[in-house]
Coordinates of C-alpha atoms in Angstrom, one line a residue:
M492 CA 154.1 -75.7 163.9
R493 CA 156.0 -73.2 161.8
N494 CA 156.1 -69.7 163.2
K495 CA 153.8 -67.6 161.1
F496 CA 156.2 -64.6 161.3
L497 CA 159.1 -66.6 159.7
P498 CA 159.6 -66.3 156.0
S499 CA 158.1 -69.1 153.9
F500 CA 160.1 -71.2 151.5
W501 CA 159.4 -68.9 148.6
Q502 CA 160.3 -65.8 150.6
W503 CA 163.6 -67.4 151.6
L504 CA 164.2 -68.1 147.9
L505 CA 163.4 -64.5 147.1
L506 CA 165.9 -63.3 149.8
I507 CA 168.7 -65.5 148.4
T508 CA 167.9 -64.4 144.9
L509 CA 168.1 -60.8 146.0
L510 CA 171.5 -61.4 147.6
I511 CA 172.8 -62.9 144.4
I512 CA 171.5 -60.0 142.4
A513 CA 173.1 -57.5 144.8
I514 CA 176.5 -59.3 144.5
F515 CA 176.2 -59.3 140.7
A516 CA 175.1 -55.6 140.6
T517 CA 177.9 -54.6 143.0
E518 CA 180.6 -56.3 140.9
T519 CA 179.1 -54.8 137.8
L520 CA 179.3 -51.3 139.4
V521 CA 182.9 -52.0 140.4
K522 CA 183.6 -52.9 136.8
H523 CA 181.9 -49.7 135.5
E524 CA 183.9 -47.6 138.1
Q525 CA 187.1 -49.1 136.8
Q526 CA 186.0 -48.3 133.2
H527 CA 185.1 -44.7 134.4
A528 CA 188.6 -44.3 135.9
R529 CA 190.1 -45.5 132.7
S530 CA 188.0 -43.0 130.8
Q531 CA 189.2 -40.2 133.1
Q532 CA 192.7 -41.3 132.4
L533 CA 191.9 -41.3 128.7
R534 CA 190.5 -37.8 128.9
H535 CA 193.7 -36.7 130.6
E536 CA 195.7 -38.3 127.8
I537 CA 193.6 -36.6 125.1
A538 CA 194.0 -33.2 126.7
S539 CA 197.7 -33.7 127.1
A540 CA 198.1 -35.1 123.6
G541 CA 196.3 -32.1 122.1
Q542 CA 198.7 -29.7 123.9
L543 CA 201.8 -31.7 122.9
R544 CA 200.6 -32.0 119.3
A545 CA 200.0 -28.2 119.2
L546 CA 203.5 -27.6 120.6
I547 CA 205.2 -29.7 118.0
E548 CA 203.1 -28.3 115.1
S549 CA 203.7 -24.7 116.2
E550 CA 207.4 -25.2 116.8
L551 CA 208.1 -27.0 113.5
N552 CA 205.6 -25.4 111.1
I553 CA 207.1 -21.9 111.7
P554 CA 210.5 -22.7 110.1
L555 CA 208.7 -24.7 107.4
Y556 CA 206.5 -21.8 106.4
L557 CA 209.5 -19.5 106.4
T558 CA 211.1 -21.9 103.9
I559 CA 207.9 -21.6 101.7
G560 CA 208.1 -17.8 102.0
L561 CA 211.8 -17.9 100.8
T562 CA 210.7 -20.1 97.9
A563 CA 208.0 -17.6 96.9
H564 CA 210.7 -14.9 97.0
V565 CA 213.0 -16.8 94.7
Q566 CA 210.1 -17.5 92.3
A567 CA 209.0 -13.8 92.4
R568 CA 212.6 -12.8 91.4
N569 CA 212.5 -15.4 88.6
G570 CA 215.4 -17.2 90.2
E571 CA 217.7 -14.2 89.8
I572 CA 219.2 -13.7 93.3
S573 CA 222.4 -12.2 94.4
P574 CA 224.8 -13.1 97.2
A575 CA 224.4 -9.7 98.8
E576 CA 220.6 -10.2 98.8
M577 CA 220.9 -13.6 100.4
H578 CA 223.4 -12.4 103.0
L579 CA 220.7 -9.9 104.2
L580 CA 217.7 -12.2 103.8
L581 CA 218.9 -15.5 105.3
P582 CA 220.0 -14.2 108.7
E583 CA 216.6 -12.5 109.0
L584 CA 214.8 -15.7 108.3
V585 CA 216.9 -17.8 110.7
H586 CA 216.4 -15.4 113.5
Q587 CA 212.6 -15.5 113.1
A588 CA 212.5 -19.2 114.1
R589 CA 214.5 -20.4 117.1
H590 CA 214.8 -24.1 115.9
I591 CA 216.4 -23.4 112.5
R592 CA 220.0 -24.7 112.5
N593 CA 220.8 -23.4 109.0
I594 CA 219.1 -22.6 105.6
G595 CA 220.8 -23.6 102.4
I596 CA 219.9 -22.6 98.8
A597 CA 221.1 -24.9 96.0
P598 CA 220.6 -23.5 92.5
G599 CA 221.1 -26.4 90.1
N600 CA 221.4 -28.8 93.1
T601 CA 224.7 -27.1 94.2
L602 CA 224.7 -25.6 97.7
R603 CA 225.6 -21.9 96.9
Y604 CA 224.2 -20.0 99.9
L605 CA 224.3 -21.2 103.5
Y606 CA 223.6 -19.4 106.8
P607 CA 225.0 -19.5 109.3
L608 CA 228.2 -20.5 107.6
I609 CA 230.2 -21.0 110.8
G610 CA 230.3 -24.7 111.6
N611 CA 228.8 -25.5 108.2
E612 CA 231.8 -24.7 106.0
Q613 CA 232.1 -28.4 104.8
A614 CA 228.6 -28.3 103.3
L615 CA 229.1 -25.1 101.1
G616 CA 229.5 -26.0 97.5
L617 CA 228.1 -29.5 98.0
Y618 CA 226.5 -31.1 94.9
Y619 CA 223.5 -33.1 96.0
P620 CA 223.9 -35.9 93.5
D621 CA 227.2 -36.7 95.1
I622 CA 225.4 -37.6 98.4
K623 CA 224.7 -41.2 97.5
E624 CA 222.6 -42.1 100.5
Q625 CA 220.4 -38.9 100.3
W626 CA 220.2 -38.3 96.5
P627 CA 217.4 -40.8 95.8
D628 CA 215.1 -39.1 98.2
I629 CA 216.1 -35.6 96.9
A630 CA 215.5 -36.7 93.3
A631 CA 212.0 -38.0 94.3
I632 CA 211.2 -34.7 95.9
I633 CA 212.2 -32.9 92.7
A634 CA 210.3 -35.3 90.5
Q635 CA 207.1 -35.1 92.6
R636 CA 207.4 -31.3 93.0
E637 CA 206.5 -31.5 96.6
A638 CA 208.1 -30.5 99.9
R639 CA 209.2 -33.1 102.3
L640 CA 210.5 -33.1 105.9
V641 CA 213.0 -36.0 106.2
G642 CA 215.1 -37.2 109.1
P643 CA 216.6 -37.6 111.4
I644 CA 219.7 -37.4 109.1
T645 CA 223.4 -37.4 109.9
L646 CA 224.8 -34.1 108.6
L647 CA 228.2 -33.8 106.9
Q648 CA 229.1 -31.0 109.2
G649 CA 228.3 -33.3 112.2
G650 CA 225.3 -34.0 114.3
T651 CA 221.7 -35.1 113.3
A652 CA 218.8 -33.1 112.4
F653 CA 215.6 -32.9 110.3
I654 CA 215.8 -31.3 106.9
Y655 CA 212.9 -29.6 105.1
R656 CA 213.6 -29.7 101.4
L657 CA 211.5 -27.7 98.9
P658 CA 212.0 -27.8 95.1
V659 CA 211.8 -24.5 93.3
Y660 CA 210.2 -24.2 89.9
I661 CA 210.2 -21.0 87.8
N662 CA 207.1 -20.4 85.7
A663 CA 205.6 -23.7 87.0
N664 CA 207.7 -25.8 84.6
S665 CA 211.4 -24.9 84.8
Y666 CA 213.3 -26.5 87.7
W667 CA 215.6 -23.9 89.3
G668 CA 217.0 -25.7 92.4
I669 CA 216.2 -26.7 95.9
I670 CA 216.0 -24.9 99.3
S671 CA 216.9 -26.9 102.4
T672 CA 216.1 -25.9 106.0
V673 CA 217.9 -27.8 108.7
V674 CA 215.8 -28.0 111.9
N675 CA 217.6 -28.4 115.2
I676 CA 215.2 -31.1 116.5
D677 CA 217.0 -31.4 119.9
S678 CA 215.7 -28.1 121.1
V679 CA 212.2 -29.2 120.1
W680 CA 212.6 -32.4 122.0
K681 CA 213.8 -30.5 125.0
L682 CA 210.5 -28.5 125.1
L683 CA 208.6 -31.7 124.6
E684 CA 210.3 -33.4 127.5
Q685 CA 209.5 -30.4 129.7
Q686 CA 205.8 -30.6 128.7
T687 CA 205.5 -34.4 129.1
S688 CA 207.1 -34.1 132.6
E689 CA 204.5 -31.5 133.6
Q690 CA 201.6 -33.4 132.1
E691 CA 202.8 -36.7 133.6
V692 CA 202.6 -38.6 130.3
Q693 CA 204.9 -40.7 128.1
V694 CA 205.3 -39.9 124.4
A695 CA 206.7 -41.6 121.4
I696 CA 206.8 -40.2 117.8
R697 CA 207.3 -41.9 114.5
S698 CA 206.8 -41.1 110.8
L699 CA 204.4 -42.6 108.3
S700 CA 204.9 -43.2 104.6
A701 CA 202.5 -42.0 102.0
Q702 CA 201.0 -45.6 102.0
G703 CA 200.6 -45.5 105.8
H704 CA 203.6 -47.7 106.7
P705 CA 205.1 -46.7 110.0
S706 CA 208.9 -46.3 110.6
A707 CA 210.7 -47.0 113.8
A708 CA 210.1 -44.4 116.6
F709 CA 212.6 -41.6 116.4
Y710 CA 211.5 -40.2 119.8
G711 CA 210.4 -42.1 122.9
D712 CA 209.7 -45.8 123.6
E713 CA 208.7 -47.8 120.5
R714 CA 206.6 -50.1 122.8
L715 CA 204.0 -47.3 123.2
F716 CA 202.8 -48.0 119.7
H717 CA 202.0 -51.6 120.5
D718 CA 199.8 -51.3 123.7
D719 CA 196.7 -49.4 124.5
S720 CA 198.3 -45.9 124.2
M721 CA 196.3 -43.2 122.4
L722 CA 197.5 -42.5 118.8
L723 CA 197.0 -39.3 116.9
A724 CA 198.4 -37.7 113.8
I725 CA 200.7 -34.6 113.7
S726 CA 200.1 -32.3 110.8
L727 CA 203.3 -30.9 109.4
R728 CA 204.0 -29.4 106.0
G729 CA 205.7 -32.1 104.0
A730 CA 205.6 -34.9 106.6
L731 CA 203.2 -37.3 108.2
W732 CA 204.0 -38.1 111.8
Q733 CA 202.2 -40.2 114.4
M734 CA 202.4 -39.7 118.2
A735 CA 201.6 -42.2 120.9
V736 CA 200.6 -40.9 124.4
R737 CA 200.1 -42.8 127.6
S738 CA 199.6 -41.5 131.1
L739 CA 202.2 -42.2 133.8
T740 CA 199.7 -42.3 136.7
A741 CA 197.5 -45.3 137.2
P742 CA 193.8 -44.8 137.6
P743 CA 192.5 -44.8 141.3
D744 CA 191.1 -48.0 142.6
R745 CA 187.7 -47.5 144.4
A746 CA 186.6 -51.1 144.3
W747 CA 186.6 -51.7 148.1
P748 CA 184.6 -48.5 149.1
I749 CA 182.0 -49.4 146.5
R750 CA 181.7 -53.0 147.7
A751 CA 181.3 -51.8 151.3
T752 CA 178.6 -49.3 150.5
A753 CA 176.7 -51.7 148.2
Y754 CA 176.7 -54.6 150.7
S755 CA 175.5 -52.2 153.4
V756 CA 172.6 -51.1 151.2
T757 CA 171.8 -54.8 150.5
V758 CA 171.5 -55.5 154.2
L759 CA 169.2 -52.5 154.6
L760 CA 167.2 -53.7 151.6
L761 CA 166.7 -57.2 153.1
A762 CA 165.4 -55.6 156.3
L763 CA 163.0 -53.5 154.3
L764 CA 161.9 -56.6 152.4
C765 CA 160.8 -58.3 155.7
W766 CA 158.6 -55.3 156.3
L767 CA 157.2 -55.8 152.8
F768 CA 156.2 -59.3 153.5
M769 CA 154.1 -58.1 156.4
S770 CA 152.4 -55.7 154.0
R771 CA 151.4 -58.5 151.7
Q772 CA 147.8 -58.2 152.8
H773 CA 147.7 -54.6 151.7
L774 CA 149.1 -55.6 148.4
C775 CA 146.4 -58.2 147.9
S776 CA 143.9 -55.5 148.6
S777 CA 145.5 -53.3 145.9
V778 CA 145.3 -56.2 143.4
A779 CA 141.6 -56.6 144.1
E780 CA 141.1 -52.9 143.5
Q781 CA 143.0 -53.1 140.2
Q782 CA 140.7 -55.9 139.1
R783 CA 137.7 -53.8 139.9
N784 CA 139.1 -51.0 137.8
K785 CA 139.7 -53.4 135.0
L786 CA 136.1 -54.5 135.1
Q787 CA 135.0 -50.9 135.2
L788 CA 137.1 -50.0 132.2
R789 CA 135.6 -53.0 130.3
S790 CA 132.1 -51.7 131.2
I791 CA 132.9 -48.3 129.8
M792 CA 134.2 -49.8 126.6
D793 CA 131.1 -51.9 126.2
N794 CA 128.9 -48.8 126.4
V795 CA 130.8 -46.9 123.7
A796 CA 128.8 -46.6 120.5
D797 CA 131.9 -47.1 118.3
A798 CA 133.3 -50.6 117.8
I799 CA 136.6 -51.0 119.7
I800 CA 138.8 -54.0 118.7
T801 CA 142.2 -55.1 120.0
T802 CA 144.2 -57.4 117.8
M803 CA 147.5 -59.3 117.9
P804 CA 150.3 -57.9 115.8
D805 CA 149.3 -60.3 112.9
G806 CA 145.7 -58.9 112.9
T807 CA 144.0 -61.7 114.8
I808 CA 141.1 -60.3 116.9
E809 CA 141.9 -60.6 120.6
Q810 CA 138.9 -58.9 122.2
V811 CA 136.1 -56.5 121.1
N812 CA 133.5 -54.4 122.9
L813 CA 129.8 -55.2 122.8
S814 CA 129.0 -52.5 120.3
C815 CA 131.0 -54.4 117.7
Y816 CA 128.6 -57.3 117.4
P817 CA 125.4 -55.5 116.4
M818 CA 127.4 -53.2 114.1
F819 CA 128.6 -56.1 112.0
G820 CA 125.7 -58.5 112.7
Y821 CA 127.7 -61.1 114.6
T822 CA 126.6 -63.0 117.7
A823 CA 128.4 -62.5 121.0
A824 CA 131.9 -64.1 121.5
T825 CA 132.2 -65.0 117.8
L826 CA 134.7 -62.4 116.6
P827 CA 137.8 -63.2 118.8
G828 CA 140.1 -65.5 116.8
M829 CA 139.1 -64.1 113.4
H830 CA 141.3 -61.8 111.3
W831 CA 139.9 -58.3 111.6
T832 CA 140.0 -57.8 107.8
A833 CA 136.9 -60.1 107.6
L834 CA 135.0 -56.9 108.6
L835 CA 136.1 -55.0 105.5
A836 CA 134.5 -55.0 102.1
D837 CA 137.9 -54.8 100.3
P838 CA 140.6 -56.6 102.4
Q839 CA 143.0 -56.3 99.5
R840 CA 143.5 -52.6 100.2
L841 CA 144.9 -53.3 103.7
D842 CA 148.3 -51.7 102.8
E843 CA 146.6 -48.5 101.7
L844 CA 144.6 -48.5 105.0
Y845 CA 147.7 -49.0 107.1
T846 CA 149.5 -46.2 105.3
A847 CA 146.6 -43.8 105.7
T848 CA 146.3 -44.5 109.4
S849 CA 150.0 -44.5 110.3
S850 CA 149.3 -41.4 112.5
N851 CA 147.1 -41.9 115.6
K852 CA 144.9 -39.0 114.6
A853 CA 144.4 -40.1 111.0
E854 CA 141.0 -41.6 110.0
Y855 CA 140.4 -43.8 107.0
E856 CA 137.0 -44.1 105.3
T857 CA 136.1 -47.4 103.6
L858 CA 133.3 -49.9 103.4
G859 CA 132.5 -52.4 106.1
R860 CA 131.0 -55.9 105.5
R861 CA 128.3 -57.3 107.8
R862 CA 127.9 -61.0 108.4
D863 CA 125.0 -61.0 105.9
N864 CA 127.5 -59.5 103.3
S865 CA 125.7 -56.1 103.2
L866 CA 128.0 -53.2 103.0
F867 CA 128.0 -49.9 104.9
P868 CA 130.3 -46.8 105.1
L869 CA 132.9 -47.2 107.8
A870 CA 135.6 -44.9 109.4
I871 CA 138.7 -46.5 111.0
R872 CA 141.2 -45.1 113.4
R873 CA 144.2 -47.3 114.3
S874 CA 146.9 -47.0 117.0
H875 CA 149.5 -49.3 118.6
I876 CA 149.4 -50.0 122.3
R877 CA 151.1 -52.4 124.8
L878 CA 149.1 -54.7 127.0
Q879 CA 150.9 -56.8 129.6
R880 CA 154.2 -55.8 127.9
Q881 CA 153.0 -57.2 124.6
A882 CA 152.4 -55.2 121.4
R883 CA 148.7 -54.9 120.4
Q884 CA 146.8 -53.0 117.7
L885 CA 143.8 -50.9 118.8
L886 CA 141.1 -50.3 116.2
V887 CA 138.2 -47.8 116.6
L888 CA 135.5 -48.4 113.9
R889 CA 132.6 -45.9 113.4
D890 CA 129.5 -46.5 111.3
L891 CA 129.1 -43.6 108.9
S892 CA 125.6 -44.5 107.6
E893 CA 123.8 -41.9 109.7
Q894 CA 126.5 -39.3 109.1
Q895 CA 126.2 -39.8 105.3
R896 CA 122.4 -39.5 105.5
T897 CA 122.8 -36.2 107.3
E898 CA 125.3 -35.1 104.7
Q899 CA 122.9 -36.0 101.9
L900 CA 120.2 -34.0 103.6
K901 CA 122.6 -31.0 103.9
Q902 CA 123.5 -31.3 100.2
E903 CA 119.8 -31.4 99.2
F904 CA 119.1 -28.4 101.4
I905 CA 122.0 -26.4 99.9
A906 CA 120.9 -27.4 96.4
T907 CA 117.3 -26.3 97.1
V908 CA 118.3 -23.0 98.6
S909 CA 120.8 -22.3 95.9
H910 CA 118.2 -22.9 93.1
E911 CA 115.6 -20.8 94.9
L912 CA 118.0 -17.9 95.3
R913 CA 119.4 -18.0 91.8
T914 CA 116.2 -16.6 90.0
P915 CA 115.6 -13.6 92.3
L916 CA 119.3 -12.8 92.4
T917 CA 119.4 -12.7 88.6
S918 CA 116.4 -10.3 88.5
V919 CA 117.9 -8.1 91.2
S920 CA 121.3 -8.0 89.5
A921 CA 119.6 -7.1 86.1
A922 CA 117.6 -4.4 87.8
L923 CA 120.6 -2.9 89.5
G924 CA 122.5 -3.1 86.2
L925 CA 119.8 -1.1 84.4
A926 CA 119.6 1.4 87.2
T927 CA 123.4 2.1 87.2
G928 CA 123.3 2.2 83.4
G929 CA 120.9 5.1 83.4
A930 CA 117.5 3.5 82.8
L931 CA 116.1 5.4 85.8
G932 CA 117.4 8.7 84.6
E933 CA 120.5 10.7 85.7
L934 CA 121.6 9.8 89.3
N935 CA 123.7 11.9 91.6
S936 CA 127.1 10.5 92.8
S937 CA 125.7 9.2 96.2
Q938 CA 122.9 7.4 94.5
L939 CA 125.2 5.9 91.9
R940 CA 127.7 4.8 94.5
M941 CA 125.0 3.1 96.6
L942 CA 123.6 1.2 93.6
Q943 CA 127.1 0.1 92.5
L944 CA 127.8 -1.2 96.0
A945 CA 124.5 -3.1 95.9
Q946 CA 125.3 -4.5 92.4
T947 CA 128.8 -5.6 93.5
N948 CA 127.5 -7.5 96.5
C949 CA 124.7 -9.0 94.5
Q950 CA 127.3 -10.3 92.0
Q951 CA 129.3 -11.8 94.8
L952 CA 126.2 -13.5 96.2
T953 CA 125.4 -14.8 92.7
T954 CA 129.0 -16.2 92.5
L955 CA 128.5 -17.9 95.8
V956 CA 125.2 -19.4 94.7
N957 CA 126.8 -20.7 91.5
T958 CA 129.6 -22.2 93.5
L959 CA 127.2 -23.9 95.8
L960 CA 125.4 -25.3 92.7
D961 CA 128.7 -26.6 91.4
V962 CA 129.3 -28.3 94.7
E963 CA 125.9 -29.9 94.5
K964 CA 126.4 -31.0 90.9
L965 CA 129.8 -32.5 91.6
A966 CA 128.5 -34.3 94.7
S967 CA 125.6 -35.8 92.8
G968 CA 127.5 -36.5 89.6
N969 CA 125.3 -34.4 87.5
M970 CA 127.9 -32.0 86.1
Q971 CA 128.7 -32.6 82.5
F972 CA 132.2 -32.4 81.1
Q973 CA 133.1 -31.9 77.4
L974 CA 136.7 -32.9 77.1
T975 CA 138.1 -31.5 73.9
R976 CA 141.5 -30.8 72.4
L977 CA 142.4 -27.2 73.1
P978 CA 145.7 -25.1 73.1
L979 CA 146.8 -24.2 76.6
L980 CA 148.7 -20.9 76.1
P981 CA 145.9 -18.8 74.6
L982 CA 143.6 -20.0 77.4
L983 CA 146.2 -18.9 80.0
Q984 CA 146.6 -15.5 78.3
Q985 CA 142.9 -15.0 78.3
C986 CA 142.6 -15.7 82.0
I987 CA 145.5 -13.3 82.7
D988 CA 143.8 -10.6 80.6
D989 CA 140.5 -11.1 82.6
N990 CA 142.4 -10.6 85.9
K991 CA 144.3 -7.4 84.8
V992 CA 141.3 -5.3 85.8
L993 CA 141.5 -6.7 89.3
A994 CA 145.3 -6.4 89.5
Q995 CA 145.5 -2.8 88.1
P996 CA 144.4 -0.8 91.2
Q997 CA 147.2 -2.4 93.3
R998 CA 149.8 -2.2 90.4
I999 CA 150.2 -6.0 90.5
G1000 CA 152.0 -7.4 87.5
L1001 CA 150.9 -10.6 85.7
V1002 CA 153.7 -12.4 83.9
L1003 CA 153.3 -15.5 81.7
L1004 CA 156.4 -17.7 81.2
C1005 CA 156.4 -20.6 78.7
P1006 CA 159.4 -22.3 77.1
P1007 CA 159.4 -22.2 73.3
E1008 CA 158.9 -25.9 73.0
L1009 CA 155.6 -25.8 74.9
Q1010 CA 154.0 -22.7 73.4
Q1011 CA 152.0 -24.9 71.0
A1012 CA 151.1 -27.5 73.6
Q1013 CA 147.5 -28.8 73.7
V1014 CA 145.6 -30.6 76.4
Q1015 CA 142.4 -32.7 76.6
A1016 CA 140.1 -30.8 78.9
D1017 CA 136.8 -28.9 79.3
S1018 CA 137.7 -25.4 78.3
L1019 CA 134.9 -23.8 80.4
R1020 CA 135.8 -25.7 83.6
L1021 CA 139.5 -25.4 83.1
K1022 CA 139.1 -21.6 82.7
Q1023 CA 137.0 -21.6 85.9
V1024 CA 139.8 -23.2 87.8
L1025 CA 142.5 -21.0 86.3
L1026 CA 140.5 -17.8 87.0
H1027 CA 140.0 -18.8 90.6
L1028 CA 143.7 -19.5 91.2
L1029 CA 144.7 -16.3 89.5
G1030 CA 142.0 -14.3 91.4
N1031 CA 143.3 -15.7 94.7
A1032 CA 146.9 -14.9 93.7
V1033 CA 146.0 -11.3 92.9
K1034 CA 143.8 -10.9 95.9
F1035 CA 146.5 -12.0 98.4
S1036 CA 149.4 -10.2 96.7
P1037 CA 150.9 -7.0 98.1
P1038 CA 150.9 -3.8 96.0
N1039 CA 153.6 -3.5 93.4
S1040 CA 154.3 -7.2 93.4
T1041 CA 154.2 -9.8 90.6
V1042 CA 152.1 -12.9 90.0
Q1043 CA 154.0 -15.3 87.8
V1044 CA 152.3 -18.0 85.6
S1045 CA 154.6 -20.6 84.2
V1046 CA 154.2 -23.7 82.1
Q1047 CA 156.4 -26.8 82.7
L1048 CA 156.6 -30.4 81.5
R1049 CA 157.2 -32.8 84.3
Q1050 CA 157.1 -36.6 83.8
H1051 CA 154.4 -36.7 81.0
Q1052 CA 152.4 -34.1 82.9
L1053 CA 151.8 -30.4 81.8
R1054 CA 152.1 -28.3 84.9
V1055 CA 150.7 -24.8 85.2
V1056 CA 152.2 -22.9 88.2
I1057 CA 150.7 -19.7 89.6
A1058 CA 153.1 -18.1 92.2
D1059 CA 152.5 -14.9 94.2
Q1060 CA 154.5 -12.9 96.6
G1061 CA 152.0 -12.7 99.4
V1062 CA 152.2 -13.8 103.0
G1063 CA 151.8 -17.4 102.1
I1064 CA 149.8 -20.1 103.9
S1065 CA 150.6 -21.4 107.4
E1066 CA 152.0 -24.9 107.6
Q1067 CA 149.2 -26.0 110.0
F1068 CA 146.4 -25.1 107.5
V1069 CA 147.9 -26.8 104.4
P1070 CA 146.3 -30.2 105.1
K1071 CA 142.8 -28.5 105.1
L1072 CA 143.6 -26.3 102.1
F1073 CA 141.3 -28.2 99.6
S1074 CA 138.5 -29.0 102.1
R1075 CA 135.1 -27.4 101.7
F1076 CA 134.4 -24.3 103.8
S1077 CA 138.0 -24.1 105.0
Q1078 CA 139.7 -20.7 105.3
A1079 CA 143.1 -19.8 106.8
D1080 CA 141.5 -16.8 108.5
S1081 CA 137.9 -17.6 109.4
S1082 CA 137.4 -14.6 111.8
D1083 CA 134.8 -11.9 111.3
S1084 CA 137.6 -9.4 110.8
R1085 CA 139.6 -11.2 108.1
M1086 CA 141.0 -8.9 105.3
H1087 CA 139.8 -11.0 102.4
G1088 CA 136.3 -12.5 101.9
G1089 CA 135.5 -15.9 100.4
S1090 CA 133.3 -18.9 101.0
G1091 CA 136.1 -21.5 101.4
L1092 CA 134.6 -23.5 98.5
G1093 CA 136.7 -22.4 95.5
L1094 CA 139.7 -24.7 96.0
A1095 CA 137.5 -27.7 96.9
V1096 CA 135.5 -27.2 93.7
S1097 CA 138.7 -26.6 91.7
K1098 CA 140.2 -29.9 93.0
S1099 CA 137.1 -31.8 92.0
L1100 CA 136.9 -30.1 88.5
I1101 CA 140.6 -30.9 87.8
G1102 CA 140.1 -34.5 89.0
H1103 CA 137.2 -35.0 86.5
M1104 CA 139.7 -33.9 83.8
H1105 CA 142.1 -36.6 84.9
G1106 CA 144.5 -34.0 86.4
S1107 CA 145.5 -32.9 89.9
I1108 CA 146.0 -29.7 91.9
G1109 CA 148.5 -29.0 94.6
Y1110 CA 150.2 -26.4 96.7
M1111 CA 153.8 -25.6 97.7
P1112 CA 155.4 -22.6 99.4
N1113 CA 156.9 -20.0 97.1
T1114 CA 160.6 -18.9 97.4
P1115 CA 161.4 -16.6 99.2
Q1116 CA 157.8 -15.9 100.3
G1117 CA 154.3 -16.3 99.0
S1118 CA 152.1 -19.2 97.8
C1119 CA 152.5 -21.4 94.7
F1120 CA 149.5 -23.4 93.4
Y1121 CA 149.8 -25.7 90.4
I1122 CA 147.6 -27.9 88.3
E1123 CA 148.8 -30.9 86.3
L1124 CA 147.1 -32.3 83.2
P1125 CA 148.1 -35.4 81.2
F1126 CA 150.5 -34.6 78.3
D1127 CA 149.3 -36.6 75.3
A1128 CA 152.0 -36.6 72.6
S1129 CA 149.5 -37.9 70.0
I1130 CA 147.5 -34.6 70.0
Q1131 CA 150.4 -32.2 69.9
P1132 CA 151.1 -30.2 66.8
G1133 CA 154.5 -30.6 65.3
Q1134 CA 157.3 -32.3 67.3
L1135 CA 156.9 -31.5 71.0
P1136 CA 159.0 -33.3 73.6

């Protein structure tokens, strides 16, 4: 008999597989370590290259910029320079840069001034067109009106150097001559060699043409440009150089220490795995517990009142909870395998539903279809989950029938209370108006103030009742709209005039801006309801504006829509409240201590009124602060007087 403590066939197979994985992982780690060592070497090359490039640029750009300064001096003197002046100026320039071998000035392409002259006597009086091998490049520099650093060049007076040539033009069009600065490149290379020795790197330098074609390396080993050396550009005035940098030290090899450590860990892991086999019974017990938890979760789902559906990515129903069957009138176990859109009254609007429920917290209201084809209101929430490492769609569907019945009862209650309040409020408001108007005789100041306070609050209560009645009429569809052709600008001016009384105590200015081509614009709307919306938006803008500020009303034409924008300079609306801005009974500050009163119904009613006039209402932040509400109405060119755009 086989010893029960020995591993089984499958356990031996697992151990061998683990060993193979460990070998593969170890070799992969070694490879990554070698790549890391190379990256360390590359960082060293990058740091060294940056320092070396900075050295070359700083050492060479100084004499080049001194040449530019000398050119500016010649141009400032309009080309009229004297030998005495040059004998003073040139030595000063040469002494400011340690790598300048000499500076030559050639008016009319003839070398007239040269410093230092000692050792360069043969070049004085040189006429550049006579230098057959150099004149084509010099002529190109003159024709292109640009400076260029050329070299290395063999000099007539002996030796090689780089020459920085800069053509001089007087008054931008008149060619005067050329200034040449001979740079002693050997001293620069000496500094470069010292730095490369300290940095332990190899360097090669070559020049690039304007088309990007490289020349042969004039410093260092040409082979550096053809291996894995790092390449970088050197920025010089009038030249394009390229430098190759490679480290002299090889990256450290840590392969064997890594292998020793990894294989030691593998042995330890195999020993621990043997202990794991003995714990198999405990694992089986854990699996059984997990199965019990799964059944418990299923039981919880089946007792949720909402329908919960999981589908495949293509929308095929995978499983549902028990509440789903009575909600849609199906018998048990009949829904899996169907496409979930069979539960919708209008499956063609699936794209709209997916867009509206792209966020996990978003809810979409539509109509559901029962098995007997009866329809009922339905709310849908949608999210994406992963089950057993596979993507699934989770749908939570809620029957809104009872909620809508409750909402209907609430609307009927509000309508009844509003109608019952309207008649006594009208009588009370009329009585208070007569009393403050003197019908009860002369009143003292305290009595008049108390009656005026009562009248003001009675009017606010009447406005609230009227708003509630508008809400009820809009919800029931009983509000009548008389859409007629009416000019927009006079209506806006009238609304502004009506709000001036409210704005005057706080010295708030009301400004109307309308381009000349829209001053005669007309819209198809209900004048009474449009004025109601405009008065509400203007009243809010004035109410929330600080003293001595301005409320601006502007008219714009945007894509066949007439837009009326009302912008204030108040504190604005928080970004978190904007999605609820046009919901009923919503207020940014709903506390008992808020500064401004209101029912939270005005914007909701305004949105519904504008919608019945085929328009829209919206909000955007004002710049630099404040709120900006706008309404848009269709622009019908056929009803416009004259020729409007």
